[in-house]
Amino acid sequence: MGFSRRTRAGERESAEDTGVNPSANATIGDVIAARFARRDLLKGALGVTAIAATAGTMAWLRADPAVAQAASRFAFSELAAGADPDHHVAQGYAADVLIRWGDPVLADAPAFDPRRQSAAAQKMQFGYNNDFLGYFPMPGAANPSRHGLLVVNHEYTNEELMFPGLGRQDLKEVGFAGMTEQLVGVEMAAHGGSVIEVRRGEDRWSVVVDSRYARRIDLDTPMQIDGPAAGHARMRTAADPSGRRVRGMINNCAGGVTPWGTWLTCEENINYYFSGTMAQTAAEFRNHQRLRIPANGYAWGRYHDRFDIGKVPNEANRFGWVVEIDPFDPAAMPRKRTALGRFKHEGAAGIINSDGRYVIFSGDDERFEYVYRFVTRARVDLTNPRANRDILDDGTLAVARYNTDGTLDWLALVHGEGPLTPANGFASQADVVIEARRAADLLGATKMDRPEDIEASTATRKVYVVLTNNNRRTAQQVDAANPRADNNFGHIIEMIPPDGDNAAARYTWNILVRCGDPAVAAVGATFNPQTSRDGWFGMPDNLAFDHQGRLWIATDGNSAGRTGRTDGLWAMETEGAARATSKHFYRVPVGAEMCGPVFTPDDETLFVAVQHPGEAGAAGPDAGAATYENPATRWPDFHPDMPPRPSVVAITRRGGGRIAS
Ligand code: FEO
Ligand code: CA
Ligand code: CA
C-alpha cells in the first residue's frame, strides 16, 4: 500500500507508525546492534567491502558509472534517477502501457467515463491500484512467453483521485462526508483482482478481447474458507452460519504463483476497511485490537453492516488471509487458505524444497511485526497439477526469530505446543491461525521494520526479506551501538538455509544491503561503492528474480523530497565482489509506487504495475494536495479531462532479446 495512504489521517498516523505489537520481544534493530558492533560494521562485516561512513561523500561523487557497468551482470545503460510526471525506462527499451484503470476486462464492459463511473461498470472494468502481477503461460501456446494470462491484484482505492469534486475523505475533519453509497459501491468494485489474457504481437503486447479466461474479482465474489479456521464459530456470521463462505477479498497487495498453476493473492491492510465500536469486554476485542481493527480508512461500514465491527464482530476474522485462485477457470471459487495464518500478508512467494514440499514465505507488513513461513505436509506433484489442489490446507506455519549469533530459528505455530494452549486462549489450531500475531508474540518472534516482499532464489535457495523502513522507534528502542536505530530507508535481509533445505528449523542470516543515499554518511547505507548516484534507492518493497537468477527490486516511498527520485525498479547483484551493486532500470511518474515486477519465462518481457500515480507524496513536495482536478500527474493519458490511471506496463527490449543481457 502507498506510503502516503498509511499516514493519512492524523489520528491514525501515530498508531500505524509505532505499530500495535504489545510484546516485549526483541526488535531486529536490537538484534542487528548486538550482532554487529559498530567497529565491525565499519570493517565490512555485512558482506560488502566498504560502507559510506568510511567511503565519504567525495568517493561517491566520483563513482564512475562505467565501473558499475563493468562489474554488473546486468547489461544495460543505467537510467538517470529523477522525478517528473512521466515514466522512464533505460535506453534501448520500450515501456508500453498494457491496461489502465477503467479499461475493459469483461467483453461487455462499457467505455470508461470517470465522470459517470458506476459500480456496475467498474465490475467489468480493470480495477484500481494494480499491485501484484503473475504471469501464466498459455498451455499449448506456440510461444509460452508471448501468450498467457496475467493476474493482477487491485489493492486499494484513492477516492480523491478517482471521483470528480470529492477531495480527500479520510481526513479527520472530513469524516467521509462525501462518500455516498454509490461511490462506496464503485470503491468495492474497484478492489479485488483481474485475470486478463495477453498476447505479444509483432509490435507490442495487447489484451485479448472476449477472452474466455477474463475475470473480475471484487467484494461480491463468493469465496470458500478452507483449512483449520474453516467453519469455526469465530468465522461464522448471521449471513454465513457455516463459517465457510465469505464475499470478496480486500487490500490484496503482493502474492505468488504456485508451481501447480494457481495464483496466491494476499490480504494486507484489512483494518482500514472496518469501522464501528466494540465493548472492551467483547469476545473479539483483544483479537481486533492486535490487528488495529477498526482503523476507519473507508466509509464502507456506513452502508454495509459487515464492515461495522459493532454489528458483525466476526466479519473481520474472515479477512487477512492468503487466497488461492485458479486463473484458468473463471468459475472456480477462490479459496482462503487459513493454514497460512491471519495477519497483514504482504506476499506469498514460495519455492519447492529439496525434499519436494512447498515452502511459502510471508511478511506481516506493519512496524514491529513478523516474518512467517509455511511448509506443506505433502510434496508437490509436478506431473499432476490437480493433485496439489488442497496441499496448502495442511502444513506447518512458523515465525522467525533472528538470533544475535547469526542464526535464525523458525518457531512453529502449532496448537498445544509451547505457550499455544487453552490457558493462553488457544483452544485449537483455528484460534492459532486467527490470532497468528498473538501466537507469534508468545513464541518470542523478532519484531521487524515492516516486512514487505520475501523471495527465494531458486539458484542459491537463499531467501531475501525486504524491510521497507521504520522511522518510529521510540527512545527505548534506540541502542547506541546501532547506527541505524532510525531505519528511514529500509534494508534487505538474506536468509540462508542449511544445505539448501528451505524447510529446516534453523537458518543463518545476513544483511544484503542497507538502503538510502550512500553520499550521506549518517544514513549508513551499504551499497557496493561501484553503485552510481542513480543506482541507490530507499524503501524497497517488492522483489522479483528473473530466470537467470538475478534480483530486481521495486520501491515504495521515494520522492523528490525524500530521495530526489521517484520509485522504480533497480537491478541488484547478490553474489561475489559485485554484491550489493545496484543499477536503475525503470522509474514511475510522480506520486506513484512501483509494484508487481514479473518476467516472462524467456526474460524478454518484464511486466510492472504503476500504482497510484499522482497521489500526494508523504512529505508533500511532490504533489501537495493531489485531487481529481489537481493530480501530481495525468499519466498515462496526459489528457486534461482524464485523471491519472494506475496501469500495467510491458517492458521489452527494442530489437528483441532478453532484458539486461
Ligand atoms: Fe501493500 Fe506492504 O505494501
Ligand atoms: Ca507498498
Ligand atoms: Ca507492497
XYZ file of C-alpha atoms and ligand atoms in Angstrom:
666
model
C 0.000 0.000 0.000
C 1.148 3.502 -0.761
C 3.265 5.232 1.774
C 1.066 8.278 1.967
C -2.168 6.347 2.479
C -0.631 4.864 5.574
C -0.077 8.262 7.052
C -3.274 9.982 6.069
C -5.499 10.951 8.966
C -3.506 12.385 11.831
C -5.114 10.227 14.483
C -4.181 7.078 12.602
C -0.680 8.168 11.851
C 0.815 7.625 15.272
C -0.778 4.216 15.750
C 0.300 2.963 12.340
C 3.794 4.264 12.640
C 4.523 2.887 16.054
C 2.701 -0.358 15.361
C 0.483 -2.183 17.816
C 2.736 -5.034 18.903
C 2.466 -5.132 22.716
C 5.048 -7.876 23.254
C 8.444 -7.361 24.836
C 10.114 -9.378 22.069
C 13.424 -8.107 20.686
C 13.346 -5.901 17.607
C 15.507 -6.580 14.575
C 17.243 -3.286 15.406
C 18.249 -4.696 18.793
C 19.441 -7.905 17.174
C 21.455 -6.137 14.484
C 23.034 -3.850 17.053
C 24.022 -6.765 19.240
C 25.317 -8.857 16.357
C 27.297 -6.217 14.537
C 29.255 -3.937 16.808
C 29.834 -0.575 15.163
C 33.545 -1.313 14.691
C 32.709 -4.485 12.760
C 30.201 -2.633 10.654
C 32.904 -0.290 9.503
C 35.139 -3.211 8.645
C 32.515 -4.549 6.326
C 31.120 -7.373 8.407
C 27.880 -7.110 6.485
C 29.333 -8.724 3.428
C 30.207 -5.590 1.487
C 33.687 -4.259 1.120
C 33.012 -0.770 2.430
C 30.199 1.440 3.552
C 29.505 5.091 3.073
C 30.562 6.085 6.557
C 34.132 5.254 5.598
C 33.981 5.964 1.884
C 32.787 9.517 2.448
C 30.877 11.833 0.215
C 33.593 12.601 -2.288
C 34.199 8.978 -3.095
C 30.569 8.621 -4.029
C 30.531 11.721 -6.131
C 33.469 10.327 -8.059
C 31.806 6.949 -8.576
C 32.097 6.215 -12.242
C 29.019 4.668 -13.911
C 31.350 2.871 -16.298
C 32.848 0.968 -13.374
C 29.426 -0.217 -12.203
C 28.707 -1.261 -15.757
C 31.766 -3.453 -15.860
C 31.054 -5.164 -12.559
C 27.373 -5.775 -13.102
C 25.910 -8.815 -14.815
C 23.020 -6.585 -15.795
C 23.840 -5.345 -19.286
C 22.014 -2.054 -19.829
C 22.805 1.647 -19.758
C 21.657 2.908 -16.413
C 18.651 5.214 -16.229
C 19.101 8.610 -14.584
C 17.191 8.828 -11.303
C 14.776 11.749 -11.046
C 11.179 12.804 -10.557
C 8.740 14.065 -13.187
C 5.187 13.403 -14.421
C 6.165 10.628 -16.852
C 7.635 7.153 -16.502
C 11.075 6.316 -17.918
C 12.982 3.171 -18.839
C 16.646 2.571 -19.635
C 17.791 3.459 -23.126
C 17.074 0.808 -25.731
C 13.888 -0.425 -24.081
C 10.198 0.228 -24.739
C 7.747 0.687 -21.858
C 4.192 0.325 -23.232
C 1.011 0.738 -21.223
C -0.915 -2.549 -21.449
C -4.054 -1.838 -19.435
C -5.295 1.072 -17.340
C -7.854 1.535 -14.567
C -11.270 1.508 -16.287
C -10.219 -0.390 -19.411
C -12.447 -3.357 -20.295
C -11.719 -6.715 -18.677
C -15.026 -8.406 -19.484
C -16.228 -8.260 -23.080
C -19.373 -6.253 -22.380
C -17.679 -3.605 -20.237
C -18.829 -0.067 -21.043
C -16.316 2.570 -22.127
C -14.566 4.239 -19.188
C -16.130 7.552 -18.212
C -14.638 8.803 -14.949
C -17.335 11.474 -14.593
C -20.111 8.879 -14.691
C -18.488 5.879 -13.074
C -20.797 3.243 -11.609
C -20.292 0.054 -9.638
C -21.883 -1.927 -12.475
C -19.356 -0.561 -14.985
C -16.416 -0.929 -12.596
C -17.279 -4.581 -12.009
C -16.459 -5.253 -15.668
C -13.513 -2.883 -15.957
C -9.911 -3.058 -14.771
C -9.789 -2.142 -11.066
C -7.769 0.475 -9.236
C -4.229 0.363 -7.810
C -2.748 -2.648 -9.577
C -0.161 -4.290 -7.296
C 0.987 -7.923 -7.665
C 1.293 -9.337 -11.185
C 1.586 -13.032 -12.034
C 2.181 -14.463 -15.495
C 0.876 -17.910 -16.510
C 1.971 -19.228 -19.925
C -0.972 -20.358 -22.051
C -0.935 -24.164 -22.264
C -0.251 -25.226 -25.818
C 0.846 -21.756 -26.916
C 3.298 -21.684 -29.824
C 5.491 -19.484 -27.642
C 4.598 -19.572 -23.916
C 6.410 -16.277 -23.372
C 4.221 -14.478 -25.904
C 0.780 -15.701 -24.890
C -0.530 -16.157 -21.390
C -2.689 -14.970 -18.547
C -1.771 -12.012 -16.408
C -3.310 -11.921 -12.931
C -3.473 -8.584 -11.167
C -4.223 -7.522 -7.581
C -6.266 -4.347 -7.093
C -5.081 -3.323 -3.662
C -6.931 -0.172 -2.661
C -8.648 2.976 -3.905
C -7.790 6.686 -3.811
C -11.163 8.418 -3.727
C -9.570 11.857 -4.089
C -8.059 10.881 -7.463
C -10.957 8.717 -8.699
C -14.003 10.912 -8.161
C -14.567 14.460 -9.504
C -15.106 17.193 -6.926
C -14.586 14.959 -3.919
C -11.132 15.500 -2.452
C -9.599 13.525 0.418
C -12.314 11.896 2.513
C -10.382 10.069 5.196
C -9.094 13.171 6.946
C -10.427 13.570 10.461
C -12.135 16.868 9.690
C -13.866 15.421 6.596
C -15.046 12.129 8.077
C -16.081 10.659 4.694
C -18.824 13.292 4.396
C -18.880 12.949 0.606
C -18.893 9.170 0.411
C -22.316 8.164 -0.877
C -23.456 4.555 -1.090
C -22.954 4.770 -4.846
C -19.311 5.894 -4.514
C -18.637 3.185 -1.919
C -20.066 0.711 -4.435
C -17.547 1.874 -7.033
C -14.733 1.518 -4.496
C -15.766 -2.018 -3.615
C -15.967 -2.929 -7.309
C -12.507 -1.422 -7.945
C -10.895 -3.687 -5.284
C -10.030 -7.363 -5.721
C -8.356 -8.710 -8.812
C -8.392 -9.144 -12.583
C -7.454 -12.022 -14.861
C -6.632 -10.948 -18.416
C -5.403 -12.911 -21.417
C -2.404 -11.195 -23.020
C -0.574 -11.766 -26.259
C 2.610 -10.327 -27.748
C 2.173 -9.284 -31.371
C 4.718 -8.076 -33.908
C 4.765 -4.718 -32.276
C 3.656 -4.932 -28.697
C 1.583 -6.709 -26.073
C -2.186 -6.396 -26.040
C -5.134 -7.689 -24.026
C -7.206 -10.348 -25.802
C -10.786 -9.077 -26.001
C -13.580 -11.609 -25.462
C -11.170 -13.959 -23.706
C -12.907 -16.889 -22.058
C -10.484 -16.544 -19.152
C -11.282 -12.885 -18.415
C -12.392 -12.397 -14.837
C -13.020 -9.591 -12.362
C -12.984 -10.453 -8.689
C -14.465 -7.906 -6.269
C -16.203 -7.624 -2.898
C -19.195 -9.657 -4.107
C -17.227 -12.660 -5.390
C -18.112 -15.744 -3.305
C -15.048 -17.331 -1.709
C -14.546 -20.511 0.236
C -12.798 -20.618 3.603
C -10.517 -23.659 3.879
C -8.041 -25.008 6.400
C -8.041 -25.038 10.225
C -10.305 -21.989 10.690
C -12.988 -23.108 8.210
C -16.350 -23.452 9.906
C -15.066 -22.362 13.319
C -17.503 -20.414 15.486
C -15.289 -17.295 15.236
C -15.664 -17.402 11.439
C -19.479 -17.535 11.468
C -21.790 -14.599 10.870
C -25.567 -14.226 10.502
C -25.066 -14.047 6.722
C -22.853 -17.140 6.772
C -23.788 -19.533 9.594
C -21.428 -22.108 8.045
C -18.292 -20.047 8.610
C -17.095 -21.296 5.222
C -18.311 -18.687 2.728
C -17.211 -15.072 2.500
C -17.839 -12.409 -0.104
C -14.689 -10.934 -1.539
C -11.137 -10.142 -0.549
C -9.623 -6.768 0.410
C -6.362 -4.887 0.162
C -4.653 -7.545 -1.925
C -1.052 -6.424 -2.005
C 1.552 -8.863 -3.304
C 1.195 -12.593 -3.836
C 2.728 -15.567 -5.545
C 2.401 -18.041 -8.381
C 2.490 -21.712 -7.405
C 4.246 -24.440 -9.413
C 0.840 -26.119 -9.820
C -0.544 -23.133 -11.698
C -2.514 -21.122 -9.158
C -2.430 -17.510 -8.084
C -1.863 -16.645 -4.434
C -3.155 -13.190 -3.564
C -2.607 -11.679 -0.131
C -4.933 -9.616 2.036
C -2.802 -6.947 3.696
C -4.145 -3.807 5.429
C -7.624 -5.135 6.188
C -8.031 -2.964 9.271
C -8.684 0.186 7.210
C -11.985 -1.173 5.907
C -13.635 -1.703 9.277
C -15.333 0.897 11.451
C -17.681 0.934 14.439
C -17.110 0.312 18.109
C -16.956 -2.754 20.306
C -17.040 -3.148 24.088
C -13.700 -3.919 25.695
C -15.370 -6.980 27.168
C -16.483 -8.284 23.754
C -15.123 -11.675 22.701
C -13.135 -10.358 19.731
C -11.942 -7.099 21.280
C -8.377 -8.209 22.048
C -8.078 -10.003 18.717
C -9.230 -6.988 16.711
C -7.025 -4.644 18.695
C -3.951 -6.723 17.818
C -4.651 -6.012 14.114
C -5.689 -2.406 14.872
C -9.252 -3.051 13.766
C -11.109 -0.780 13.212
C -8.805 1.742 11.522
C -11.627 3.712 9.835
C -9.952 4.239 6.478
C -13.132 3.875 4.408
C -16.874 4.546 4.774
C -17.910 1.003 3.854
C -19.323 0.232 7.310
C -21.836 3.058 6.939
C -23.628 1.217 4.134
C -22.597 -2.399 4.715
C -23.099 -3.755 8.224
C -20.450 -6.430 7.805
C -17.735 -3.765 7.861
C -19.035 -2.403 11.192
C -17.424 -4.443 13.976
C -20.162 -3.409 16.413
C -22.763 -5.025 14.174
C -20.899 -8.047 12.750
C -17.954 -8.667 15.098
C -16.737 -11.818 13.312
C -16.586 -10.468 9.750
C -13.045 -9.135 10.243
C -11.883 -12.672 11.089
C -12.794 -13.636 7.527
C -10.167 -11.288 6.056
C -6.386 -11.173 6.403
C -5.699 -14.463 4.626
C -3.815 -15.798 1.618
C -6.324 -16.504 -1.173
C -5.676 -19.185 -3.821
C -7.283 -18.780 -7.242
C -7.225 -20.946 -10.377
C -6.744 -18.369 -13.145
C -7.688 -20.793 -15.900
C -11.198 -21.406 -14.548
C -13.243 -18.183 -14.251
C -15.945 -20.125 -12.406
C -13.572 -21.561 -9.788
C -14.306 -20.299 -6.306
C -11.324 -18.558 -4.702
C -10.125 -20.298 -1.520
C -8.941 -18.540 1.611
C -6.183 -20.818 2.885
C -6.324 -20.285 6.650
C -3.456 -22.671 7.432
C -1.099 -19.850 6.361
C -2.282 -17.657 9.226
C -4.108 -14.360 9.505
C -2.163 -11.109 9.532
C -1.298 -8.302 7.108
C 0.135 -10.554 4.423
C 2.413 -8.694 2.026
C 3.111 -11.620 -0.310
C 3.275 -15.406 -0.594
C 6.191 -16.316 -2.827
C 7.474 -19.845 -2.490
C 9.993 -22.456 -3.507
C 9.844 -26.238 -3.877
C 12.077 -27.602 -1.153
C 14.812 -30.118 -1.874
C 12.510 -32.831 -0.470
C 9.586 -31.765 -2.654
C 7.488 -29.924 -0.069
C 6.348 -26.401 -0.897
C 7.685 -23.568 1.240
C 5.965 -20.169 1.284
C 7.309 -17.006 2.917
C 5.105 -14.128 4.010
C 5.860 -10.831 5.728
C 3.368 -9.085 8.022
C 3.692 -5.521 6.797
C 3.446 -3.291 9.817
C 6.112 -1.783 12.009
C 7.363 -4.307 14.584
C 5.526 -7.261 13.057
C 6.959 -10.596 11.969
C 8.285 -12.788 9.160
C 6.428 -16.090 8.632
C 6.990 -19.350 6.752
C 4.606 -22.145 5.784
C 5.762 -25.644 4.811
C 3.253 -28.051 3.283
C 2.945 -31.552 4.679
C 2.583 -33.023 1.179
C 5.126 -32.962 -1.606
C 4.344 -31.067 -4.800
C 3.325 -33.368 -7.652
C 4.525 -31.658 -10.812
C 3.196 -34.463 -13.016
C -0.385 -33.879 -11.910
C -1.234 -30.259 -11.031
C -4.688 -31.193 -9.730
C -3.104 -33.389 -7.066
C -1.799 -30.219 -5.400
C -5.189 -28.568 -5.269
C -5.533 -28.561 -1.478
C -1.967 -29.019 -0.236
C -1.992 -25.530 1.294
C -4.595 -26.695 3.811
C -2.148 -28.899 5.668
C 1.287 -27.856 6.819
C 3.287 -26.004 9.447
C 3.187 -22.261 9.957
C 6.241 -20.799 11.681
C 7.602 -17.378 12.619
C 11.187 -16.130 12.521
C 13.426 -15.341 15.478
C 16.712 -13.757 14.391
C 19.464 -14.562 16.880
C 22.462 -12.365 17.631
C 24.881 -15.185 16.729
C 23.712 -15.039 13.117
C 21.357 -17.991 13.314
C 17.633 -17.820 12.753
C 15.013 -20.127 14.270
C 11.643 -20.918 12.726
C 9.248 -21.239 15.665
C 6.240 -23.398 14.835
C 2.732 -22.065 15.436
C 1.218 -25.383 16.404
C -1.681 -25.667 18.825
C -0.778 -27.427 22.057
C 2.934 -26.816 21.678
C 4.755 -24.410 23.982
C 2.565 -21.498 25.062
C -0.148 -22.084 22.422
C -2.541 -23.712 24.870
C -6.076 -23.151 26.199
C -4.568 -21.393 29.210
C -3.435 -18.664 26.813
C -6.711 -18.588 24.882
C -5.784 -21.016 22.110
C -8.345 -23.825 22.218
C -7.495 -25.175 18.766
C -5.390 -24.537 15.654
C -8.250 -22.319 14.456
C -7.508 -19.914 17.312
C -3.795 -20.055 16.483
C -4.249 -19.094 12.823
C -6.953 -16.469 13.504
C -4.695 -14.820 16.096
C -1.366 -15.610 14.460
C 0.160 -12.339 15.662
C -0.609 -13.044 19.319
C 0.639 -16.612 18.964
C 3.878 -15.311 17.465
C 4.217 -12.798 20.323
C 4.180 -15.662 22.829
C 6.759 -17.654 20.855
C 9.259 -14.770 21.002
C 9.457 -13.841 17.310
C 11.663 -10.898 16.303
C 9.888 -7.590 15.695
C 10.786 -6.346 12.220
C 10.898 -2.997 10.417
C 7.798 -3.517 8.243
C 8.409 -6.778 6.344
C 7.349 -6.485 2.710
C 8.139 -8.957 -0.052
C 10.115 -12.148 0.595
C 11.501 -14.144 -2.339
C 13.629 -17.279 -2.527
C 16.274 -17.687 -5.206
C 15.841 -20.985 -7.000
C 19.532 -20.750 -7.973
C 21.019 -20.406 -4.469
C 17.977 -21.202 -2.249
C 18.799 -18.067 -0.256
C 15.756 -16.089 0.809
C 15.565 -12.285 0.681
C 13.380 -10.281 3.063
C 12.622 -6.644 2.367
C 12.198 -4.391 5.381
C 10.877 -1.196 3.897
C 11.568 1.184 6.790
C 10.836 2.012 10.389
C 11.066 5.662 11.252
C 9.237 5.442 14.531
C 11.460 3.711 17.023
C 10.907 5.182 20.451
C 13.802 6.311 22.628
C 13.670 2.978 24.466
C 14.155 1.121 21.214
C 17.279 3.013 20.229
C 20.570 1.363 21.021
C 23.743 3.416 20.962
C 25.559 0.602 19.196
C 23.031 0.508 16.389
C 23.966 3.003 13.694
C 20.565 2.593 12.134
C 18.242 2.863 15.091
C 16.139 5.114 12.912
C 15.789 2.976 9.804
C 14.304 5.541 7.418
C 15.290 3.886 4.175
C 14.944 0.172 4.802
C 17.212 -2.795 4.320
C 17.215 -6.277 2.840
C 17.998 -9.352 4.909
C 19.385 -12.516 3.379
C 18.367 -15.807 4.992
C 20.472 -18.849 4.222
C 19.052 -22.375 4.633
C 21.445 -25.184 5.629
C 22.347 -27.481 2.734
C 19.628 -25.949 0.576
C 16.910 -27.178 2.954
C 14.331 -24.385 2.932
C 12.166 -26.333 5.404
C 14.942 -26.514 8.023
C 14.177 -25.312 11.546
C 17.372 -23.225 11.720
C 18.835 -20.906 9.074
C 21.581 -18.315 9.223
C 21.092 -14.692 8.231
C 22.974 -11.686 6.973
C 22.261 -8.250 5.557
C 22.395 -7.806 1.785
C 22.144 -4.039 1.801
C 21.098 -1.114 3.941
C 19.334 1.372 1.726
C 19.427 5.145 1.318
C 21.843 7.691 -0.087
C 25.414 6.461 0.353
C 26.679 10.031 -0.014
C 25.132 10.955 3.349
C 27.311 9.212 5.891
C 24.712 9.451 8.655
C 22.340 7.324 6.607
C 24.719 4.375 6.865
C 23.789 2.889 3.505
C 25.862 -0.118 2.399
C 25.523 -0.285 -1.358
C 28.621 -1.561 -3.106
C 30.776 1.513 -3.862
C 30.509 0.666 -7.536
C 26.876 1.728 -7.360
C 26.349 5.039 -9.160
C 24.418 8.035 -7.910
C 21.412 6.758 -9.872
C 21.830 3.223 -8.607
C 20.921 3.567 -4.937
C 17.356 3.601 -3.651
C 15.337 3.810 -0.459
C 12.245 1.977 0.752
C 12.492 -1.382 -1.058
C 9.123 -3.153 -1.286
C 8.732 -5.852 -3.966
C 11.282 -8.371 -5.212
C 11.489 -10.448 -8.379
C 14.023 -12.931 -9.702
C 14.452 -13.195 -13.444
C 15.095 -16.612 -14.982
C 18.830 -16.044 -14.822
C 18.558 -15.922 -11.038
C 19.159 -12.172 -10.829
C 17.380 -9.984 -8.286
C 15.233 -6.958 -9.154
C 13.905 -4.585 -6.513
C 10.846 -2.320 -6.677
C 10.402 0.561 -4.246
C 7.589 2.382 -2.421
C 8.174 5.744 -0.792
C 10.897 7.523 -2.734
C 10.056 11.078 -3.798
C 11.732 14.272 -4.903
C 11.572 15.468 -1.303
C 12.872 12.317 0.351
C 15.426 10.816 -2.017
C 15.458 13.066 -5.092
C 13.902 10.338 -7.193
C 10.591 8.621 -7.764
C 10.034 4.968 -7.067
C 11.141 2.462 -9.656
C 12.984 -0.714 -10.393
C 16.627 -1.452 -9.636
C 18.775 -4.462 -10.590
C 20.820 -5.815 -7.672
C 23.836 -8.098 -7.546
C 23.691 -10.625 -4.697
C 26.886 -12.678 -5.047
C 30.639 -12.195 -5.348
C 32.646 -8.990 -5.482
C 29.795 -7.079 -7.103
C 27.368 -7.970 -4.275
C 25.116 -5.042 -3.314
C 25.820 -3.219 -6.577
C 22.580 -1.715 -7.797
C 21.538 -0.215 -11.162
C 18.498 1.861 -12.030
C 16.313 0.438 -14.827
C 12.834 1.996 -14.717
C 11.072 4.763 -12.818
C 7.435 5.652 -12.276
C 5.698 9.041 -12.564
C 5.480 11.299 -9.506
C 3.198 10.112 -6.722
C 3.288 6.504 -7.916
C 4.678 3.391 -6.283
C 6.372 0.550 -8.184
C 4.698 -2.853 -7.862
C 4.397 -6.269 -9.413
C 7.590 -6.882 -11.370
C 7.375 -10.228 -13.202
C 9.294 -11.676 -16.148
C 8.008 -13.937 -18.912
C 9.822 -17.310 -18.959
C 12.149 -16.112 -21.738
C 13.054 -12.926 -19.812
C 12.174 -10.904 -22.911
C 9.250 -9.114 -21.265
C 9.070 -7.501 -17.846
C 5.586 -6.545 -16.664
C 5.370 -3.883 -13.951
C 2.433 -2.257 -12.143
C 2.357 1.508 -11.643
C 0.236 2.129 -8.561
C -1.455 5.394 -7.517
C 0.241 7.791 -9.986
C -0.396 11.392 -8.953
C -1.031 10.606 -5.295
C 0.165 13.217 -2.805
C 3.600 12.310 -1.507
C 4.178 11.600 2.148
C 6.298 14.701 2.574
C 4.093 16.770 0.293
C 6.529 18.431 -2.081
C 5.813 16.087 -4.975
C 2.129 16.617 -5.160
C 0.735 18.822 -2.441
C -2.957 18.141 -2.052
C -3.472 15.935 -5.076
C -7.097 15.623 -6.220
C -9.020 14.534 -9.300
C -8.873 18.120 -10.534
C -5.291 18.707 -9.481
C -3.263 15.486 -9.554
C 0.525 15.424 -9.475
C 0.436 13.883 -12.960
C -2.165 12.826 -15.513
C -0.112 9.794 -16.552
C -0.584 7.820 -18.733
C -3.148 9.683 -20.870
C -1.987 13.252 -20.177
C -5.457 14.387 -21.218
C -6.954 17.349 -19.321
C -10.262 15.509 -18.838
C -8.707 12.293 -17.634
C -7.365 11.643 -14.112
C -4.161 9.681 -13.613
C -4.771 5.945 -14.011
C -2.956 3.088 -12.307
C -1.715 0.911 -15.178
C 0.235 -2.208 -16.068
C 3.283 -1.594 -18.278
C 5.045 -4.117 -20.537
C 8.787 -3.501 -20.899
C 10.618 -5.061 -23.844
C 13.976 -4.596 -25.481
C 13.917 -2.659 -28.736
C 15.016 -5.029 -31.483
C 14.276 -8.047 -29.268
C 16.274 -10.105 -26.802
C 16.435 -10.804 -23.112
C 16.206 -7.906 -20.706
C 19.526 -6.709 -19.314
C 21.524 -9.393 -21.142
Fe 0.783 -3.107 0.169
Fe 3.156 -3.701 2.115
O 2.557 -2.825 0.661
Ca 3.892 -0.907 -0.711
Ca 3.882 -3.942 -1.124
